[in-house]
PDB file of C-alpha atoms in Angstrom:
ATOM      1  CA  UNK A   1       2.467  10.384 -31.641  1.00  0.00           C
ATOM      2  CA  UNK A   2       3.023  13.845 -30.681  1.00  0.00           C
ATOM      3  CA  UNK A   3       6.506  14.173 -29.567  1.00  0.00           C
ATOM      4  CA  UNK A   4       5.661  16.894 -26.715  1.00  0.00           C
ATOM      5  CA  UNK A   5       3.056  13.795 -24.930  1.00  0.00           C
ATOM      6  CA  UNK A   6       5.455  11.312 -25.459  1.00  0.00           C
ATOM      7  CA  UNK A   7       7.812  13.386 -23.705  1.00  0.00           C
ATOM      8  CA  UNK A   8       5.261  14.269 -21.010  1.00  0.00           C
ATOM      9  CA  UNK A   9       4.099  10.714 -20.429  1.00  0.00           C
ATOM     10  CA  UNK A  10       7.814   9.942 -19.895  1.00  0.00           C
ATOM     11  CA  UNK A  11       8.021  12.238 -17.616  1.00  0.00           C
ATOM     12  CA  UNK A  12       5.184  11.311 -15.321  1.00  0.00           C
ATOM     13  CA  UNK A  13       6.704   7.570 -15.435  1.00  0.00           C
ATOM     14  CA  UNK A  14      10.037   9.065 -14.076  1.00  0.00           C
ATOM     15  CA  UNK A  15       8.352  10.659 -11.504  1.00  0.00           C
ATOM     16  CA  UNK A  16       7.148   7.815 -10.309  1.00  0.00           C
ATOM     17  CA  UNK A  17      11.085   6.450  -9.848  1.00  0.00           C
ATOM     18  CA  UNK A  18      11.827   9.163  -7.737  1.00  0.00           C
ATOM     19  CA  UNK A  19      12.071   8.731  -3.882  1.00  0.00           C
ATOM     20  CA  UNK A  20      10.660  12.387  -3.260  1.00  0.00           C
ATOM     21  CA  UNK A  21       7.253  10.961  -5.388  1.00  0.00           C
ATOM     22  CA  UNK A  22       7.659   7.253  -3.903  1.00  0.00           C
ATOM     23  CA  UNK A  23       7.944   8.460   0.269  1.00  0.00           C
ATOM     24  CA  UNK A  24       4.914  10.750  -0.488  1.00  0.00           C
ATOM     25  CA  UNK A  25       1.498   9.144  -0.444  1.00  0.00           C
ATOM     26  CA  UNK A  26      -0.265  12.284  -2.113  1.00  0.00           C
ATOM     27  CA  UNK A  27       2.016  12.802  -5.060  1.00  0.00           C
ATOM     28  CA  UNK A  28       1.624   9.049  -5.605  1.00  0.00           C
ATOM     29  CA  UNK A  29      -1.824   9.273  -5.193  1.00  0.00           C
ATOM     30  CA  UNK A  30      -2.336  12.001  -8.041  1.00  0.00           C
ATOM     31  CA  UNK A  31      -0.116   9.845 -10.619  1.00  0.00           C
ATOM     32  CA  UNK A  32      -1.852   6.269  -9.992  1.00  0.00           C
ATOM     33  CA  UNK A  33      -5.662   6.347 -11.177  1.00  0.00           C
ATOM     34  CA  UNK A  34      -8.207   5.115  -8.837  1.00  0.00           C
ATOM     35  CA  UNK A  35      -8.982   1.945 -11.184  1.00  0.00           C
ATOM     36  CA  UNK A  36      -4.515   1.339 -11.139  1.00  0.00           C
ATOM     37  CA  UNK A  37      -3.734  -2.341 -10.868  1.00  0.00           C
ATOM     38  CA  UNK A  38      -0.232  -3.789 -11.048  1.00  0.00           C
ATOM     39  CA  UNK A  39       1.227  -6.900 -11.615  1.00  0.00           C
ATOM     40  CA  UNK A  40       4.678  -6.497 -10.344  1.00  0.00           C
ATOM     41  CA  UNK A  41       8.588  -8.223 -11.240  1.00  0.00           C
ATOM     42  CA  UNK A  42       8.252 -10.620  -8.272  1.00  0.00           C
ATOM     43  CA  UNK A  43       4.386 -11.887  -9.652  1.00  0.00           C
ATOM     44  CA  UNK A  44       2.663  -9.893  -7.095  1.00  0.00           C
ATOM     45  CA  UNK A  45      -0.710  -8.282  -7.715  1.00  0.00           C
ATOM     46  CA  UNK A  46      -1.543  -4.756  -6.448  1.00  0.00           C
ATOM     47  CA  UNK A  47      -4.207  -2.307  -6.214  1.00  0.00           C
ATOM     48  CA  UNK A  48      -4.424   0.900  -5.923  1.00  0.00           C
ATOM     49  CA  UNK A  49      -4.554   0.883  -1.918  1.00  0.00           C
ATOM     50  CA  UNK A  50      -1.706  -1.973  -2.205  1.00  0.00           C
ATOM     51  CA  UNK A  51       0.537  -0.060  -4.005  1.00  0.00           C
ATOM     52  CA  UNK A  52      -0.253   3.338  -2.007  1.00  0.00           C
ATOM     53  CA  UNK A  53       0.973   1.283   1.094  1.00  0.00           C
ATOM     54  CA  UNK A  54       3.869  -0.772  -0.271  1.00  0.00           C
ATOM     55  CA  UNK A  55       5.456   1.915  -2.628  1.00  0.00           C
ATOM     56  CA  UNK A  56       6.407   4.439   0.271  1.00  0.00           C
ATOM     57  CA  UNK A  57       7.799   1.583   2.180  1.00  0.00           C
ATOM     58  CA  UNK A  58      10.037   0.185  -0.306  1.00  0.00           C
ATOM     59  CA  UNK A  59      11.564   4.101  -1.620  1.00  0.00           C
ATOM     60  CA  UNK A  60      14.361   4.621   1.019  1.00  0.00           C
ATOM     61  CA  UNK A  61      15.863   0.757  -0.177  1.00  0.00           C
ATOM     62  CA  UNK A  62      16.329   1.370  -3.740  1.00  0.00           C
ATOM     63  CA  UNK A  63      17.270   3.510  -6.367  1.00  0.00           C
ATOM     64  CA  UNK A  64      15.634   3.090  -9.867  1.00  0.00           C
ATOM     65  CA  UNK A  65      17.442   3.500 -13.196  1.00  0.00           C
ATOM     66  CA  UNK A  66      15.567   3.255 -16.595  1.00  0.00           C
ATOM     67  CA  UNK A  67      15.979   3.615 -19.856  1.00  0.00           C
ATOM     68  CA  UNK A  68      14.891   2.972 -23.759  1.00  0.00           C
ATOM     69  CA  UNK A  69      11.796   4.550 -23.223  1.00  0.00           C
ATOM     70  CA  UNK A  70       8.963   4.096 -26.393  1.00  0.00           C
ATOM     71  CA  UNK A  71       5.265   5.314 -25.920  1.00  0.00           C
ATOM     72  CA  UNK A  72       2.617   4.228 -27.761  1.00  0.00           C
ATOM     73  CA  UNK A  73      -1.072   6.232 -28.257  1.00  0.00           C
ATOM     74  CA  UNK A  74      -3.112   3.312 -28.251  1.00  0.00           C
ATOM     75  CA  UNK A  75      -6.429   5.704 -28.364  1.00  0.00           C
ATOM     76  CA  UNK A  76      -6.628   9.311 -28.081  1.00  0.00           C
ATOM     77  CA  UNK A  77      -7.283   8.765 -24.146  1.00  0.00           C
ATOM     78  CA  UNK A  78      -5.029   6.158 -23.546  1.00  0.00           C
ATOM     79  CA  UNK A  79      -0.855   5.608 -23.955  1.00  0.00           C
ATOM     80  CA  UNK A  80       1.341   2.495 -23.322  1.00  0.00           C
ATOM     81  CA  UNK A  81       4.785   3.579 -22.109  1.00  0.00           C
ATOM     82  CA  UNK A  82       7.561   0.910 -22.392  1.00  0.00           C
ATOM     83  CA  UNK A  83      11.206   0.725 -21.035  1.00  0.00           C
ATOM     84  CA  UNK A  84      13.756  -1.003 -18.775  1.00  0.00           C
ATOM     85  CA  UNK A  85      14.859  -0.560 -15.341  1.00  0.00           C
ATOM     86  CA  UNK A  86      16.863  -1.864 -12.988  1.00  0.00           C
ATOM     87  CA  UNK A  87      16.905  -1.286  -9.167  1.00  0.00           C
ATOM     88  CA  UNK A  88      20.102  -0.751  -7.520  1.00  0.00           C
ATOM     89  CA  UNK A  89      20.437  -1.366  -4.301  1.00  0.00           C
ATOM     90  CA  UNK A  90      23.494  -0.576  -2.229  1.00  0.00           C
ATOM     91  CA  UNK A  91      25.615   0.322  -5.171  1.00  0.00           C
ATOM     92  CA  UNK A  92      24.658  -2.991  -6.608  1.00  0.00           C
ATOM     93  CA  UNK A  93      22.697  -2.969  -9.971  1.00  0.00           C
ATOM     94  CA  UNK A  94      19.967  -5.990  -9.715  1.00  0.00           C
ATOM     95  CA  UNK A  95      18.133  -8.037 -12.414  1.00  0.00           C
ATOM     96  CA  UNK A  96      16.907  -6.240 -15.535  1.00  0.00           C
ATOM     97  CA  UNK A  97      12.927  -5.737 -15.296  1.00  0.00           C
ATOM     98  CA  UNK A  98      11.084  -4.770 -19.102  1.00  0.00           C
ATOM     99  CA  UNK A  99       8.014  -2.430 -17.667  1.00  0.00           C
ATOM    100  CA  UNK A 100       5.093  -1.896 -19.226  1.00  0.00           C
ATOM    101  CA  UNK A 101       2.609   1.147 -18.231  1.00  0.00           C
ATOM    102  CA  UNK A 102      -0.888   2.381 -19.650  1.00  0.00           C
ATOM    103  CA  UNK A 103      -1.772   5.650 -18.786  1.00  0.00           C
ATOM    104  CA  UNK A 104      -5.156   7.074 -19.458  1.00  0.00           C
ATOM    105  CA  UNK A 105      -6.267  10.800 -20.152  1.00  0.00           C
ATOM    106  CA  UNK A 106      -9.027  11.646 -17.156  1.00  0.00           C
ATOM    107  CA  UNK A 107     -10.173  15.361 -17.532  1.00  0.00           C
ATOM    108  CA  UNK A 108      -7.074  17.190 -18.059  1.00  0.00           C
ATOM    109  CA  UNK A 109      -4.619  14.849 -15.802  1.00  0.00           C
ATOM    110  CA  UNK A 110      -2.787  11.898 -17.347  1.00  0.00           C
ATOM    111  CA  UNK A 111      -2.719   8.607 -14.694  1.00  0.00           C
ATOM    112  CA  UNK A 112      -1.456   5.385 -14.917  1.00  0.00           C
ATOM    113  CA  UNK A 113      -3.810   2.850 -14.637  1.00  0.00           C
ATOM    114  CA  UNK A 114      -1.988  -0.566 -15.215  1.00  0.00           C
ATOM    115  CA  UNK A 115       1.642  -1.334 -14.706  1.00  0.00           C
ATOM    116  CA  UNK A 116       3.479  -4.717 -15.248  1.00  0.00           C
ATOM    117  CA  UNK A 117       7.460  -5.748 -14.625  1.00  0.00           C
ATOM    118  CA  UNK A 118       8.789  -8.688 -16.548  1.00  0.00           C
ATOM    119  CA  UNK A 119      12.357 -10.087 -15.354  1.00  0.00           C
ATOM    120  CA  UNK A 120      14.305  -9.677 -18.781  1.00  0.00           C
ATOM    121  CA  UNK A 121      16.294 -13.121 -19.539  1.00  0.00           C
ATOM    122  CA  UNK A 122      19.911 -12.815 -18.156  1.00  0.00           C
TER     123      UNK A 122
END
């Protein structure tokens, strides 16, 4: 995989950790593609207009921290980004969550169009 995507793709996952991106329905918008689903740490399905609604909500209550980031090209259109986060809320670090994002190539704009948490075992 080309090193300069990877780092991209990266990139567009961390924006989506940051409370500027989160609190702003547009910027959101442009990074989750219309077909996005989500199946989230708690079991919870979203959609697109789901996660548009709840995401903004939830961005003034937690900070996100990842890290050990791989991506994947699974197809020239299409890359699975991998890592592990942790909300912390209040100063507190919670449970460990492995995330898994694909991210497909539309025109010239990368979006991610599936995302799934996993609580990591204690």
């Amino acid at each position: 995989m080309d090193d300069a995507l990877a780092a991209h793709l990266q990139a567009l996952e961390r924006a989506l950790h940051e409370p500027a991106v989160r609190g702003d329905v547009a910027q959101l918008a442009a990074l989750l593609d219309d077909d996005f689903s989500e199946i989230g740490s708690s079991g919870v399905c979203f959609d697109r207009a789901a996660a548009l609604a709840e995401i903004p909500r939830e961005r003034a209550q937690v900070e996100i921290v990842s890290t050990d980031y791989q991506v994947v090209l699974l197809a020239p259109t299409l890359a699975q980004v991998r890592y592990r986060s942790w909300y912390v809320v209040g100063g507190e670090r919670q449970r460990e969550v492995l995330r898994s994002s694909l991210w497909r190539l539309r025109g010239a704009a990368w979006r991610v169009v599936f995302h799934q948490g996993t609580p990591a075992v204690p």
